[in-house]
Amino acid sequence: FFFHCTTTFNSSSSRSNKEAESMGAPSFEPLRDIISGAIMAATSVPQLIAYAETVGYAGYRGLSTAGPPLLAWGVATGSPWMNAGVTSLTAVMAKTDLSGEAYVAEYGEEEYVKLVAAYSLYVGVASIVMALIGFGKLAQKAPTAVKTGFKWGCELGVLSSALPNGLYAFGSTLKANVATSVFGDVVKTVKGVVPGATGVSGVCNILYAVTNPQTWDVVAALLFISCTLFVMKGKAYLPKSLPPGSEVVLATAAATAFSVFYGYEGGMVGEIPTLDSDAGLSFGPIKIPI
């Protein structure tokens, strides 16, 4: 996890600085800036929901807690060419590192949220320290085979986390089906020999889902596959006048409209609970509400 964070921090910062120098200061164009901000905000909504669920808690938490960190980034960064946000990669790795499902089952979601918050803070501090001492340059010298294996492993982790809610109306049905199949026996056998082989569960989930399409929820699977294909390939068929990211906004809007008007009963975010009136970040006399 640190390898990914520090490598990304150093390499992206270096590229951004070089690009900023070559491109010069950006011109202030209110209309285009407003459009760009609106698109970034719109595309962030489904990401925040999905990544919150990926890390192991309710999707609405991604929306209710995103404001202060993004505001802090906007105030702190000095580069107009950079933006920040959570990724599915870090969400999956956090859940794996913290044994998210087991922790929630034992202590509850509220305690798990506190654990993830502390974990994120510690990782951020450690990443900054290692970046400052040049750990990113050392990480960049890792063999290509190691980097490739790391990326493939992370991609499989992301895929396995997306399949339950993508192909099944409610994600828990996939794990229940796998547990009673031959793949469940494989997971038990491998973990019995190598207890730290946490990735075997994700791989077996993928294999089961791919080889048992009769267990898919038809509506959920159609939404998942069609939206995924549109996001991947839709840009080539949209008018060139549309700004980047329009395909994500359109796919999200279409799926949301479908769920509203056709009575979709699969997994949804649902109504966001009312937060405590005192919820927020406090810095002495300054308080930022959530």
Coordinates of N, CA and C in Angstrom, one line a residue, residues 27-203:
S27 N -5.4 30.1 -17.8 CA -6.2 31.3 -18.0 C -7.5 31.1 -17.2
F28 N -8.0 32.2 -16.6 CA -9.2 32.1 -15.8 C -10.4 32.3 -16.8
E29 N -11.2 31.3 -17.0 CA -12.4 31.3 -17.8 C -13.6 30.8 -17.0
P30 N -14.3 31.7 -16.4 CA -15.4 31.3 -15.4 C -16.3 30.3 -15.9
L31 N -16.8 30.4 -17.2 CA -17.8 29.4 -17.7 C -17.2 28.0 -17.7
R32 N -16.0 27.9 -18.3 CA -15.4 26.6 -18.5 C -15.0 26.0 -17.1
D33 N -14.6 26.9 -16.2 CA -14.2 26.4 -14.9 C -15.4 25.9 -14.1
I34 N -16.5 26.6 -14.3 CA -17.8 26.1 -13.6 C -18.2 24.8 -14.2
I35 N -18.2 24.7 -15.5 CA -18.5 23.4 -16.2 C -17.6 22.3 -15.7
S36 N -16.3 22.5 -15.7 CA -15.4 21.5 -15.2 C -15.6 21.1 -13.8
G37 N -15.9 22.1 -12.9 CA -16.2 21.8 -11.5 C -17.4 21.0 -11.3
A38 N -18.5 21.3 -12.1 CA -19.7 20.6 -12.1 C -19.6 19.1 -12.5
I39 N -18.8 18.9 -13.6 CA -18.5 17.6 -14.0 C -17.8 16.7 -13.0
M40 N -16.7 17.4 -12.4 CA -16.0 16.7 -11.4 C -16.8 16.3 -10.2
A41 N -17.7 17.2 -9.8 CA -18.6 16.9 -8.7 C -19.6 15.8 -9.0
A42 N -20.1 15.9 -10.3 CA -21.1 14.9 -10.7 C -20.5 13.5 -10.8
T43 N -19.3 13.4 -11.4 CA -18.7 12.1 -11.5 C -18.2 11.6 -10.2
S44 N -18.0 12.5 -9.2 CA -17.5 12.0 -7.9 C -18.6 11.3 -7.1
V45 N -19.9 11.7 -7.3 CA -21.0 11.1 -6.6 C -21.0 9.6 -6.6
P46 N -21.1 9.0 -7.8 CA -21.1 7.5 -7.9 C -19.8 6.9 -7.4
Q47 N -18.7 7.6 -7.6 CA -17.4 7.1 -7.1 C -17.4 7.0 -5.5
L48 N -17.8 8.1 -4.9 CA -17.9 8.2 -3.4 C -18.7 7.1 -2.8
I49 N -19.9 6.9 -3.5 CA -20.8 5.9 -3.0 C -20.2 4.5 -3.2
A50 N -19.7 4.2 -4.4 CA -19.1 2.9 -4.6 C -17.9 2.6 -3.8
Y51 N -17.0 3.6 -3.6 CA -15.8 3.3 -2.9 C -16.1 3.1 -1.4
A52 N -17.1 3.8 -0.8 CA -17.5 3.7 0.5 C -18.0 2.2 0.8
E53 N -18.7 1.7 -0.2 CA -19.2 0.3 -0.1 C -18.1 -0.6 -0.3
T54 N -17.1 -0.3 -1.1 CA -16.0 -1.2 -1.4 C -15.1 -1.3 -0.1
V55 N -15.0 -0.2 0.6 CA -14.1 -0.3 1.8 C -14.9 -1.0 3.0
G56 N -16.2 -1.1 2.8 CA -16.9 -2.0 3.8 C -18.0 -1.3 4.6
Y57 N -18.4 -0.1 4.3 CA -19.5 0.5 5.0 C -20.5 1.2 4.1
A58 N -21.6 1.7 4.7 CA -22.7 2.2 3.9 C -22.3 3.3 2.9
G59 N -22.8 3.3 1.7 CA -22.4 4.2 0.6 C -22.7 5.6 1.0
Y60 N -23.7 6.0 1.7 CA -24.0 7.4 2.0 C -22.8 8.0 2.8
R61 N -22.0 7.2 3.5 CA -20.9 7.8 4.3 C -19.9 8.5 3.4
G62 N -19.8 7.9 2.2 CA -18.8 8.5 1.2 C -19.2 9.9 0.8
L63 N -20.5 10.1 0.7 CA -21.1 11.5 0.4 C -21.0 12.4 1.6
S64 N -21.3 11.9 2.8 CA -21.4 12.8 3.9 C -20.1 13.3 4.5
T65 N -19.0 12.6 4.1 CA -17.7 12.9 4.7 C -16.7 13.4 3.7
A66 N -17.1 13.5 2.4 CA -16.1 13.9 1.4 C -15.8 15.4 1.4
G67 N -16.7 16.2 1.8 CA -16.5 17.7 1.7 C -15.2 18.2 2.4
P68 N -15.0 18.0 3.7 CA -13.8 18.6 4.3 C -12.5 18.2 3.7
P69 N -12.3 16.9 3.4 CA -11.0 16.5 2.8 C -10.7 17.2 1.5
L70 N -11.8 17.3 0.6 CA -11.6 17.9 -0.7 C -11.4 19.4 -0.5
L71 N -12.0 20.0 0.4 CA -11.8 21.5 0.7 C -10.4 21.7 1.1
A72 N -9.9 20.8 2.0 CA -8.5 21.0 2.5 C -7.5 20.8 1.4
W73 N -7.8 19.9 0.5 CA -6.9 19.7 -0.6 C -6.9 20.9 -1.5
G74 N -8.1 21.5 -1.8 CA -8.2 22.6 -2.6 C -7.4 23.8 -2.1
V75 N -7.4 24.0 -0.8 CA -6.7 25.1 -0.1 C -5.2 24.9 -0.1
A76 N -4.9 23.6 0.1 CA -3.4 23.3 0.4 C -2.6 23.2 -0.9
T77 N -3.2 22.6 -2.0 CA -2.4 22.4 -3.2 C -2.1 23.7 -3.9
G78 N -0.9 23.7 -4.5 CA -0.4 24.9 -5.2 C -0.5 24.7 -6.7
S79 N -0.9 23.5 -7.1 CA -0.9 23.2 -8.6 C -2.3 23.2 -9.1
P80 N -2.6 24.0 -10.1 CA -3.9 24.0 -10.7 C -4.2 22.8 -11.6
W81 N -3.1 22.0 -11.8 CA -3.3 20.9 -12.8 C -3.5 19.5 -12.0
M82 N -3.6 19.6 -10.7 CA -3.8 18.4 -9.9 C -5.2 18.3 -9.3
N83 N -5.7 17.1 -9.1 CA -6.9 16.9 -8.3 C -6.7 15.7 -7.5
A84 N -7.6 15.5 -6.5 CA -7.4 14.4 -5.6 C -8.7 13.7 -5.3
G85 N -8.6 12.4 -5.0 CA -9.8 11.7 -4.7 C -9.5 10.2 -4.3
V86 N -10.4 9.5 -3.7 CA -10.1 8.1 -3.3 C -10.2 7.3 -4.6
T87 N -9.6 6.1 -4.5 CA -9.6 5.2 -5.7 C -10.1 3.8 -5.2
S88 N -10.6 3.1 -6.1 CA -11.1 1.7 -5.8 C -9.9 0.9 -5.2
L89 N -8.7 1.2 -5.7 CA -7.5 0.4 -5.3 C -7.3 0.6 -3.8
T90 N -7.2 1.8 -3.4 CA -6.9 2.1 -1.9 C -8.1 1.6 -1.1
A91 N -9.3 1.7 -1.6 CA -10.5 1.2 -0.8 C -10.4 -0.3 -0.6
V92 N -10.1 -1.0 -1.6 CA -10.0 -2.5 -1.5 C -8.8 -2.9 -0.5
M93 N -7.7 -2.2 -0.7 CA -6.6 -2.5 0.2 C -6.8 -2.2 1.6
A94 N -7.5 -1.1 1.9 CA -7.9 -0.7 3.3 C -8.7 -1.8 3.9
K95 N -9.7 -2.2 3.1 CA -10.6 -3.3 3.7 C -9.9 -4.6 3.9
T96 N -9.0 -4.9 3.1 CA -8.2 -6.1 3.2 C -7.3 -6.0 4.4
D97 N -6.6 -4.9 4.5 CA -5.6 -4.7 5.7 C -6.3 -4.7 7.0
L98 N -7.5 -4.2 7.1 CA -8.3 -4.1 8.3 C -9.2 -5.2 8.6
S99 N -9.2 -6.2 7.7 CA -10.2 -7.3 7.8 C -11.6 -6.8 8.0
G100 N -12.0 -5.9 7.1 CA -13.3 -5.1 7.2 C -14.5 -5.9 7.6
E101 N -14.8 -7.0 6.9 CA -16.0 -7.8 7.2 C -16.0 -8.4 8.6
A102 N -14.9 -8.9 9.0 CA -14.8 -9.6 10.3 C -14.9 -8.5 11.4
Y103 N -14.3 -7.3 11.2 CA -14.3 -6.3 12.2 C -15.8 -5.7 12.3
V104 N -16.5 -5.5 11.2 CA -17.8 -5.0 11.3 C -18.7 -6.1 12.0
A105 N -18.5 -7.3 11.7 CA -19.3 -8.4 12.3 C -19.1 -8.4 13.9
E106 N -17.9 -8.1 14.3 CA -17.6 -8.2 15.7 C -17.9 -6.9 16.5
Y107 N -17.6 -5.8 15.9 CA -17.7 -4.5 16.6 C -18.8 -3.6 16.1
G108 N -19.3 -3.8 14.9 CA -20.3 -2.9 14.3 C -19.7 -1.9 13.4
E109 N -20.6 -1.3 12.5 CA -20.1 -0.4 11.5 C -19.5 0.9 12.0
E110 N -20.2 1.4 13.1 CA -19.7 2.7 13.7 C -18.2 2.6 14.1
E111 N -17.9 1.5 14.8 CA -16.5 1.4 15.2 C -15.6 1.2 14.0
Y112 N -16.1 0.5 13.0 CA -15.2 0.3 11.8 C -15.0 1.6 11.1
V113 N -15.9 2.5 11.1 CA -15.7 3.8 10.5 C -14.6 4.5 11.2
K114 N -14.6 4.5 12.5 CA -13.5 5.1 13.3 C -12.2 4.5 13.0
L115 N -12.2 3.2 12.8 CA -10.9 2.5 12.5 C -10.4 2.9 11.1
V116 N -11.3 3.0 10.1 CA -10.8 3.4 8.8 C -10.3 4.8 8.8
A117 N -11.0 5.7 9.6 CA -10.6 7.1 9.7 C -9.2 7.2 10.2
A118 N -8.9 6.4 11.3 CA -7.6 6.5 11.9 C -6.5 5.9 11.0
Y119 N -6.9 4.8 10.3 CA -6.0 4.1 9.4 C -5.6 5.1 8.2
S120 N -6.6 5.8 7.7 CA -6.4 6.7 6.6 C -5.4 7.8 7.0
L121 N -5.7 8.3 8.2 CA -4.8 9.4 8.7 C -3.4 8.9 8.9
Y122 N -3.2 7.7 9.4 CA -1.8 7.2 9.6 C -1.1 6.9 8.3
V123 N -1.9 6.4 7.3 CA -1.3 6.1 6.0 C -0.9 7.4 5.4
G124 N -1.7 8.5 5.5 CA -1.4 9.8 4.9 C -0.2 10.4 5.5
V125 N 0.0 10.3 6.8 CA 1.2 10.9 7.4 C 2.4 10.1 7.0
A126 N 2.3 8.7 7.1 CA 3.4 7.9 6.7 C 3.8 8.1 5.2
S127 N 2.8 8.3 4.3 CA 3.1 8.5 2.9 C 3.9 9.8 2.7
I128 N 3.5 10.9 3.4 CA 4.1 12.2 3.3 C 5.6 12.1 3.8
V129 N 5.8 11.4 4.9 CA 7.1 11.2 5.5 C 8.0 10.5 4.5
M130 N 7.5 9.4 4.0 CA 8.3 8.6 3.1 C 8.6 9.3 1.7
A131 N 7.6 10.0 1.3 CA 7.8 10.8 0.1 C 8.9 11.9 0.3
L132 N 8.9 12.5 1.4 CA 9.9 13.5 1.7 C 11.3 13.0 1.8
I133 N 11.5 11.7 2.3 CA 12.8 11.1 2.4 C 13.2 10.4 1.2
G134 N 12.4 10.4 0.1 CA 12.8 9.9 -1.2 C 12.4 8.4 -1.4
F135 N 11.5 7.9 -0.6 CA 11.1 6.5 -0.7 C 10.5 6.2 -2.1
G136 N 9.8 7.1 -2.6 CA 9.2 6.9 -3.9 C 10.2 6.6 -5.0
K137 N 11.4 7.3 -5.0 CA 12.4 7.0 -6.0 C 13.0 5.5 -5.8
L138 N 13.1 5.1 -4.6 CA 13.5 3.7 -4.3 C 12.4 2.7 -4.9
A139 N 11.2 3.0 -4.6 CA 10.1 2.1 -5.1 C 10.0 2.0 -6.6
Q140 N 10.4 3.1 -7.3 CA 10.4 3.1 -8.7 C 11.4 2.2 -9.3
K141 N 12.4 1.8 -8.5 CA 13.4 0.9 -9.0 C 13.1 -0.6 -8.9
A142 N 11.9 -0.8 -8.4 CA 11.4 -2.2 -8.2 C 11.3 -2.9 -9.6
P143 N 11.6 -4.2 -9.7 CA 11.6 -4.9 -11.0 C 10.2 -4.8 -11.6
T144 N 10.2 -4.7 -13.0 CA 9.0 -4.6 -13.7 C 8.0 -5.7 -13.4
A145 N 8.5 -7.0 -13.2 CA 7.6 -8.1 -12.8 C 6.9 -7.9 -11.5
V146 N 7.6 -7.2 -10.6 CA 6.9 -7.0 -9.3 C 5.8 -5.9 -9.5
K147 N 6.1 -4.9 -10.2 CA 5.1 -3.8 -10.5 C 3.9 -4.4 -11.2
T148 N 4.2 -5.3 -12.2 CA 3.1 -5.9 -13.0 C 2.2 -6.8 -12.1
G149 N 2.9 -7.6 -11.3 CA 2.1 -8.5 -10.4 C 1.3 -7.7 -9.4
F150 N 1.8 -6.6 -8.9 CA 1.1 -5.7 -8.0 C -0.1 -5.1 -8.6
K151 N 0.0 -4.6 -9.9 CA -1.1 -4.0 -10.5 C -2.2 -5.1 -10.9
W152 N -1.8 -6.3 -11.3 CA -2.7 -7.3 -11.7 C -3.5 -7.8 -10.4
G153 N -2.8 -7.9 -9.3 CA -3.4 -8.3 -8.1 C -4.4 -7.3 -7.6
C154 N -4.1 -6.0 -7.7 CA -5.0 -4.9 -7.3 C -6.2 -4.9 -8.2
E155 N -6.0 -5.1 -9.6 CA -7.1 -5.1 -10.5 C -8.1 -6.2 -10.2
L156 N -7.5 -7.4 -9.9 CA -8.4 -8.5 -9.6 C -9.2 -8.2 -8.3
G157 N -8.5 -7.5 -7.3 CA -9.2 -7.2 -6.1 C -10.4 -6.2 -6.4
V158 N -10.1 -5.2 -7.2 CA -11.2 -4.3 -7.6 C -12.3 -5.0 -8.3
L159 N -12.0 -5.9 -9.2 CA -13.0 -6.6 -9.9 C -13.9 -7.5 -9.0
S160 N -13.2 -8.2 -8.1 CA -14.0 -9.0 -7.2 C -14.9 -8.2 -6.2
S161 N -14.5 -7.0 -5.9 CA -15.3 -6.1 -5.0 C -16.5 -5.6 -5.8
A162 N -16.4 -5.4 -7.1 CA -17.4 -4.9 -7.9 C -18.5 -5.9 -8.3
L163 N -18.1 -7.1 -8.5 CA -19.0 -8.2 -9.0 C -20.2 -8.4 -8.1
P164 N -20.1 -8.5 -6.8 CA -21.2 -8.8 -6.0 C -22.4 -7.9 -6.2
N165 N -22.1 -6.5 -6.2 CA -23.2 -5.6 -6.4 C -23.5 -5.3 -7.9
G166 N -22.6 -5.8 -8.7 CA -22.8 -5.6 -10.1 C -23.7 -6.7 -10.8
L167 N -23.4 -7.9 -10.5 CA -24.1 -9.0 -11.1 C -25.3 -9.6 -10.3
Y168 N -25.3 -9.2 -9.0 CA -26.3 -9.7 -8.1 C -27.1 -8.6 -7.5
A169 N -28.4 -8.8 -7.3 CA -29.2 -7.7 -6.7 C -28.7 -7.2 -5.4
F170 N -28.2 -8.2 -4.6 CA -27.7 -7.9 -3.2 C -26.4 -8.7 -3.1
G171 N -25.3 -8.0 -2.8 CA -24.0 -8.6 -2.9 C -23.8 -9.8 -2.0
S172 N -24.6 -9.9 -0.9 CA -24.3 -11.0 0.1 C -24.7 -12.3 -0.6
T173 N -25.5 -12.3 -1.6 CA -25.9 -13.6 -2.2 C -24.8 -14.3 -2.9
L174 N -23.8 -13.6 -3.4 CA -22.7 -14.2 -4.1 C -21.8 -14.9 -3.1
K175 N -21.5 -14.3 -2.0 CA -20.7 -15.0 -1.0 C -21.3 -16.2 -0.4
A176 N -22.7 -16.1 -0.2 CA -23.4 -17.3 0.3 C -23.3 -18.4 -0.7
N177 N -23.5 -18.1 -2.0 CA -23.4 -19.1 -3.0 C -22.0 -19.8 -3.1
V178 N -21.0 -18.9 -3.0 CA -19.6 -19.4 -3.1 C -19.3 -20.3 -1.9
A179 N -19.8 -20.0 -0.8 CA -19.5 -20.8 0.4 C -20.1 -22.2 0.4
T180 N -21.2 -22.4 -0.4 CA -21.8 -23.7 -0.5 C -21.4 -24.5 -1.7
S181 N -20.4 -23.9 -2.5 CA -20.0 -24.5 -3.8 C -18.6 -25.1 -3.6
V182 N -18.1 -25.7 -4.7 CA -16.7 -26.3 -4.6 C -15.7 -25.2 -4.4
F183 N -16.0 -24.0 -4.9 CA -15.1 -22.8 -4.7 C -14.9 -22.5 -3.2
G184 N -16.0 -22.7 -2.4 CA -15.9 -22.5 -1.0 C -14.9 -23.5 -0.3
D185 N -14.9 -24.7 -0.8 CA -14.0 -25.7 -0.3 C -12.6 -25.4 -0.7
V186 N -12.4 -24.8 -1.9 CA -11.0 -24.3 -2.3 C -10.5 -23.3 -1.3
V187 N -11.4 -22.3 -1.0 CA -11.0 -21.2 -0.1 C -10.6 -21.7 1.2
K188 N -11.4 -22.7 1.8 CA -11.1 -23.2 3.1 C -9.7 -24.0 3.1
T189 N -9.5 -24.7 2.0 CA -8.3 -25.5 1.9 C -7.0 -24.6 1.8
V190 N -7.1 -23.6 0.9 CA -6.0 -22.7 0.7 C -5.7 -21.9 2.0
K191 N -6.7 -21.4 2.7 CA -6.5 -20.7 3.9 C -6.0 -21.5 5.0
G192 N -6.4 -22.8 5.0 CA -5.9 -23.7 6.0 C -4.4 -24.0 5.9
V193 N -3.9 -23.9 4.7 CA -2.5 -24.1 4.5 C -1.7 -22.8 4.6
V194 N -2.3 -21.7 4.0 CA -1.7 -20.4 4.0 C -2.7 -19.4 4.6
P195 N -2.8 -19.2 5.9 CA -3.8 -18.3 6.5 C -3.8 -16.9 5.9
G196 N -2.6 -16.4 5.5 CA -2.5 -15.0 5.0 C -3.0 -14.8 3.5
A197 N -3.4 -15.9 2.9 CA -3.8 -15.8 1.5 C -5.2 -15.3 1.4
T198 N -5.4 -14.0 1.7 CA -6.7 -13.4 1.7 C -7.3 -13.2 0.3
G199 N -6.4 -13.1 -0.7 CA -6.8 -12.9 -2.1 C -7.6 -14.1 -2.7
V200 N -7.4 -15.3 -2.1 CA -8.1 -16.4 -2.7 C -9.6 -16.3 -2.7
S201 N -10.1 -15.6 -1.7 CA -11.6 -15.4 -1.6 C -12.1 -14.6 -2.8
G202 N -11.4 -13.5 -3.1 CA -11.8 -12.7 -4.3 C -11.7 -13.4 -5.6
V203 N -10.6 -14.2 -5.8 CA -10.4 -15.0 -7.0 C -11.5 -16.0 -7.2

